[in-house]
């Protein structure tokens, strides 16, 4: 393999735009509308939580952080996507690609850990209601809100380092609309030791990360269900379950989407359909999360009325 094939490219081309986008103006308008909707919903929910003293509790403190992560994660993808659609260039620089990959992993990973921490909060509230205030202290809330950023940043640093340590071959076309770690790794030179190392590290880091968080959430809800079943009255059971129903809906949506994206057999993958699903996931969950907590939560609805 000659040196030309092994040098790092100065920029990458997003094949999703260069090959299949027939109506860039329509997509640009749709993405702008959805992005503004995400900003409006999440900023409004954050404002309601901040201004309503009744929502100054650990659960809403963590929800405030989740909305912030939703905004950051979407902002990592959308501006570059809009620029590519309107300019027709469909490219991103080498450093820009590494930076985008890093922040996608940071904000996406932080969301997963935050959802796990919110499961711990709901578990503490239902299984130990009398000790809840002593468990969820200010110090505990600070730890639960900073841990997602630290864990996700460490994971992103390791993954980006190993992916971009692999030399690139002639192909510089990323078969996606953003710098996905798997797609970038796909266009690196396969027959080098660093490629196998990067594949091993990224696969097992992602597997361990998702497995640990998923099992923790499942264990939390097993304890929650056991605690609810011990409540003597039907009304008491319904009241206890209502305190975690919104979070449970968010968990189901998040892990159902992630499972569809990453836990299918190879034969079920179709890159064009996957790109559509990633777009739905990118815009859908940041819109659904504040809606779920707003529509099904009386305290938040009262906060909205008070704000407006």
Coordinates of C-alpha atoms in Angstrom, one line a residue:
X1 CA 0.0 0.0 0.0
X2 CA 1.6 3.3 -1.1
X3 CA 1.9 6.4 1.0
X4 CA -0.8 8.2 -0.8
X5 CA -3.3 5.6 0.4
X6 CA -2.2 5.8 4.0
X7 CA -2.2 9.6 4.6
X8 CA -4.9 11.3 6.5
X9 CA -7.5 13.2 4.4
X10 CA -8.0 16.9 4.9
X11 CA -11.8 16.5 4.7
X12 CA -14.5 13.9 4.4
X13 CA -17.6 13.8 2.1
X14 CA -21.0 12.9 3.5
X15 CA -22.3 10.4 0.9
X16 CA -25.9 10.6 2.3
X17 CA -26.2 14.2 0.8
X18 CA -24.1 13.8 -2.3
X19 CA -26.0 10.8 -3.6
X20 CA -29.6 10.8 -2.4
X21 CA -30.8 14.3 -1.5
X22 CA -33.2 15.3 -4.3
X23 CA -34.9 18.1 -2.4
X24 CA -32.3 19.9 -0.2
X25 CA -34.5 23.0 0.2
X26 CA -37.4 20.9 1.6
X27 CA -35.1 19.0 4.0
X28 CA -33.4 22.3 5.1
X29 CA -36.8 23.8 5.9
X30 CA -38.0 20.6 7.7
X31 CA -34.8 20.4 9.8
X32 CA -34.9 24.1 10.8
X33 CA -38.6 23.7 11.9
X34 CA -37.8 20.6 14.0
X35 CA -34.7 22.2 15.5
X36 CA -36.6 25.3 16.5
X37 CA -39.3 23.1 18.0
X38 CA -36.7 21.2 20.0
X39 CA -35.2 24.5 21.3
X40 CA -38.6 25.9 22.1
X41 CA -39.9 22.8 24.0
X42 CA -36.7 22.1 26.0
X43 CA -35.9 25.7 26.8
X44 CA -39.5 26.3 27.9
X45 CA -39.4 23.2 30.2
X46 CA -36.0 24.3 31.6
X47 CA -37.5 27.8 32.3
X48 CA -40.6 26.3 34.0
X49 CA -38.4 24.2 36.2
X50 CA -36.2 27.1 37.1
X51 CA -39.0 29.6 37.8
X52 CA -41.4 27.4 39.7
X53 CA -40.2 26.7 43.3
X54 CA -42.5 23.6 43.5
X55 CA -40.3 22.0 40.9
X56 CA -37.1 22.5 42.8
X57 CA -36.8 18.8 43.6
X58 CA -34.2 16.2 42.6
X59 CA -36.3 14.7 39.9
X60 CA -36.8 18.0 38.1
X61 CA -33.2 19.0 38.7
X62 CA -32.2 15.9 36.7
X63 CA -34.9 16.6 34.1
X64 CA -33.5 20.1 33.7
X65 CA -30.1 18.5 32.9
X66 CA -31.7 16.0 30.5
X67 CA -33.3 18.8 28.5
X68 CA -29.9 20.6 28.4
X69 CA -28.3 17.4 27.0
X70 CA -31.1 17.1 24.4
X71 CA -30.4 20.6 23.1
X72 CA -26.6 20.1 23.1
X73 CA -26.9 16.7 21.3
X74 CA -29.1 18.1 18.6
X75 CA -27.0 21.2 18.2
X76 CA -24.0 19.0 17.5
X77 CA -25.6 17.6 14.4
X78 CA -28.1 20.1 13.0
X79 CA -25.9 23.2 12.1
X80 CA -23.4 21.2 10.1
X81 CA -26.3 19.3 8.5
X82 CA -28.1 22.5 7.5
X83 CA -24.8 24.0 6.2
X84 CA -24.2 20.9 4.0
X85 CA -27.8 21.0 2.7
X86 CA -27.8 24.7 1.8
X87 CA -24.2 25.0 0.5
X88 CA -24.2 21.8 -1.6
X89 CA -20.6 21.0 -0.5
X90 CA -21.5 17.9 1.7
X91 CA -18.0 18.0 3.3
X92 CA -16.5 18.3 6.8
X93 CA -12.9 18.9 7.7
X94 CA -10.7 16.2 9.3
X95 CA -10.6 18.1 12.7
X96 CA -14.3 19.0 12.4
X97 CA -15.2 15.4 11.9
X98 CA -13.2 14.4 15.0
X99 CA -14.8 17.2 17.0
X100 CA -18.3 16.3 15.9
X101 CA -17.8 12.6 16.7
X102 CA -16.4 13.5 20.2
X103 CA -19.4 15.7 21.1
X104 CA -22.0 13.3 19.6
X105 CA -20.6 10.6 21.9
X106 CA -20.4 13.0 24.9
X107 CA -23.9 14.3 24.7
X108 CA -25.5 11.0 23.6
X109 CA -23.7 9.1 26.3
X110 CA -24.5 11.7 28.9
X111 CA -28.2 11.3 28.0
X112 CA -28.0 7.5 28.6
X113 CA -26.3 7.9 32.0
X114 CA -28.7 10.7 33.0
X115 CA -31.7 8.5 32.3
X116 CA -30.0 5.8 34.4
X117 CA -29.6 8.3 37.3
X118 CA -33.2 9.3 37.0
X119 CA -34.2 5.7 37.4
X120 CA -32.1 5.6 40.6
X121 CA -33.9 8.8 41.8
X122 CA -37.4 7.2 41.1
X123 CA -36.3 4.0 42.8
X124 CA -35.2 5.9 45.9
X125 CA -38.4 7.9 46.0
X126 CA -40.7 4.8 45.8
X127 CA -38.7 2.2 47.7
X128 CA -37.6 4.5 50.5
X129 CA -40.1 7.4 50.6
X130 CA -39.3 8.3 54.3
X131 CA -35.6 8.4 53.6
X132 CA -35.8 10.0 50.2
X133 CA -34.7 13.5 51.3
X134 CA -31.7 12.1 53.2
X135 CA -30.7 10.0 50.1
X136 CA -31.2 12.7 47.4
X137 CA -29.3 15.5 49.1
X138 CA -27.8 18.4 47.3
X139 CA -24.5 16.6 47.1
X140 CA -26.1 13.5 45.7
X141 CA -27.9 15.6 43.0
X142 CA -24.6 17.3 42.0
X143 CA -22.9 13.9 41.7
X144 CA -25.8 12.5 39.7
X145 CA -25.7 15.5 37.3
X146 CA -22.0 15.7 36.8
X147 CA -21.3 11.9 36.5
X148 CA -22.9 11.6 33.0
X149 CA -20.6 14.3 31.6
X150 CA -17.5 12.8 33.1
X151 CA -18.3 9.2 32.0
X152 CA -19.3 10.2 28.5
X153 CA -16.3 12.5 28.1
X154 CA -13.9 9.8 29.1
X155 CA -15.6 7.3 26.7
X156 CA -15.6 9.9 23.8
X157 CA -11.9 10.7 24.3
X158 CA -10.9 7.0 24.2
X159 CA -13.1 6.2 21.2
X160 CA -12.1 9.2 19.1
X161 CA -8.4 8.6 19.9
X162 CA -8.5 5.0 18.7
X163 CA -10.6 5.7 15.6
X164 CA -8.4 8.5 14.3
X165 CA -5.2 6.6 15.1
X166 CA -6.1 4.3 12.2
X167 CA -4.7 5.4 8.8
X168 CA -7.2 6.2 6.1
X169 CA -7.2 4.7 2.6
X170 CA -8.3 6.2 -0.7
X171 CA -12.0 6.3 0.3
X172 CA -13.0 9.4 2.2
X173 CA -16.8 9.2 1.7
X174 CA -18.7 8.7 4.9
X175 CA -21.9 6.8 4.2
X176 CA -24.0 8.9 6.6
X177 CA -24.9 12.6 7.3
X178 CA -22.6 12.9 10.3
X179 CA -19.3 11.5 11.6
X180 CA -20.6 8.3 13.1
X181 CA -17.7 6.3 14.7
X182 CA -18.6 3.1 12.9
X183 CA -18.9 4.7 9.5
X184 CA -15.6 6.6 9.9
X185 CA -13.9 3.3 11.1
X186 CA -15.4 1.6 8.0
X187 CA -13.3 3.8 5.6
X188 CA -10.0 3.3 7.4
X189 CA -7.4 0.8 6.2
X190 CA -8.6 -2.6 7.4
X191 CA -5.3 -4.6 7.2
X192 CA -3.4 -2.7 9.9
X193 CA -3.1 -3.6 13.7
X194 CA -4.5 -0.3 14.8
X195 CA -7.8 -1.0 12.9
X196 CA -8.4 -4.2 14.8
X197 CA -7.5 -2.5 18.0
X198 CA -9.9 0.4 17.3
X199 CA -12.7 -2.1 16.4
X200 CA -12.1 -4.0 19.6
X201 CA -12.0 -1.0 21.9
X202 CA -15.1 0.8 20.4
X203 CA -17.2 -2.4 20.3
X204 CA -16.5 -3.4 23.9
X205 CA -16.8 0.1 25.3
X206 CA -20.2 0.6 23.7
X207 CA -21.4 -2.9 24.6
X208 CA -20.3 -2.5 28.3
X209 CA -21.7 1.1 28.5
X210 CA -25.2 0.2 27.2
X211 CA -25.4 -3.1 29.0
X212 CA -24.4 -1.6 32.4
X213 CA -26.9 1.3 32.0
X214 CA -29.7 -0.9 30.7
X215 CA -29.3 -3.5 33.5
X216 CA -29.2 -0.8 36.1
X217 CA -32.5 0.7 34.8
X218 CA -34.1 -2.8 34.7
X219 CA -32.9 -3.5 38.3
X220 CA -34.3 -0.2 39.5
X221 CA -37.7 -0.9 38.0
X222 CA -37.8 -4.4 39.4
X223 CA -37.4 -2.8 42.9
X224 CA -39.9 -0.1 42.0
X225 CA -42.5 -2.7 40.9
X226 CA -41.9 -4.8 44.1
X227 CA -42.4 -1.7 46.3
X228 CA -45.6 -0.7 44.4
X229 CA -47.1 -4.2 44.8
X230 CA -46.6 -4.0 48.5
X231 CA -48.8 -1.0 48.7
X232 CA -52.2 -2.1 50.1
X233 CA -54.6 0.1 48.2
X234 CA -55.2 0.4 44.4
X235 CA -55.2 4.1 44.7
X236 CA -51.9 4.1 46.4
X237 CA -50.4 1.9 43.8
X238 CA -51.6 4.2 41.0
X239 CA -50.2 7.2 42.7
X240 CA -46.8 5.6 43.2
X241 CA -46.7 4.4 39.6
X242 CA -47.7 7.8 38.3
X243 CA -44.5 9.3 39.8
X244 CA -42.3 7.2 37.5
X245 CA -44.6 6.7 34.5
X246 CA -43.1 9.7 32.6
X247 CA -39.5 8.4 33.1
X248 CA -40.5 4.9 32.1
X249 CA -41.9 6.2 28.8
X250 CA -38.6 8.0 28.1
X251 CA -36.7 4.8 28.9
X252 CA -38.9 2.8 26.6
X253 CA -38.5 5.2 23.7
X254 CA -34.7 5.7 24.2
X255 CA -33.8 2.0 24.5
X256 CA -36.3 0.9 21.8
X257 CA -34.6 3.3 19.3
X258 CA -31.1 2.3 20.4
X259 CA -32.0 -1.4 20.2
X260 CA -33.4 -1.0 16.7
X261 CA -30.2 0.8 15.6
X262 CA -27.6 -1.4 17.1
X263 CA -29.0 -4.8 18.2
X264 CA -30.2 -6.1 14.8
X265 CA -28.6 -8.9 12.8
X266 CA -26.3 -7.7 10.0
X267 CA -28.8 -8.9 7.3
X268 CA -31.4 -6.5 8.6
X269 CA -29.3 -3.4 8.0
X270 CA -30.2 -1.1 5.1
X271 CA -28.1 2.1 5.2
X272 CA -30.7 4.3 3.5
X273 CA -33.5 3.3 5.9
X274 CA -31.1 3.5 8.8
X275 CA -30.3 7.1 8.0
X276 CA -34.0 7.9 8.0
X277 CA -34.4 6.3 11.4
X278 CA -31.4 8.1 12.8
X279 CA -33.0 11.4 11.6
X280 CA -36.2 10.4 13.4
X281 CA -34.3 9.5 16.5
X282 CA -32.2 12.7 16.4
X283 CA -35.2 14.9 16.2
X284 CA -37.9 12.7 17.8
X285 CA -36.5 12.0 21.2
X286 CA -35.6 15.6 22.1
X287 CA -39.2 16.6 21.2
X288 CA -40.8 13.7 22.9
X289 CA -38.9 13.9 26.2
X290 CA -40.3 17.4 27.3
X291 CA -43.7 16.5 25.9
X292 CA -43.9 13.3 28.0
X293 CA -43.0 15.2 31.1
X294 CA -45.4 18.0 30.3
X295 CA -48.5 16.2 29.2
X296 CA -48.6 13.6 31.9
X297 CA -47.3 15.7 34.8
X298 CA -49.7 17.9 36.7
X299 CA -47.0 19.8 38.5
X300 CA -45.3 20.7 35.2
X301 CA -48.6 21.7 33.6
X302 CA -49.3 24.0 36.5
X303 CA -45.8 25.4 36.1
X304 CA -46.6 26.1 32.4
X305 CA -49.8 27.9 33.2
X306 CA -48.0 30.0 35.9
X307 CA -45.2 30.9 33.5
X308 CA -47.6 32.1 30.7

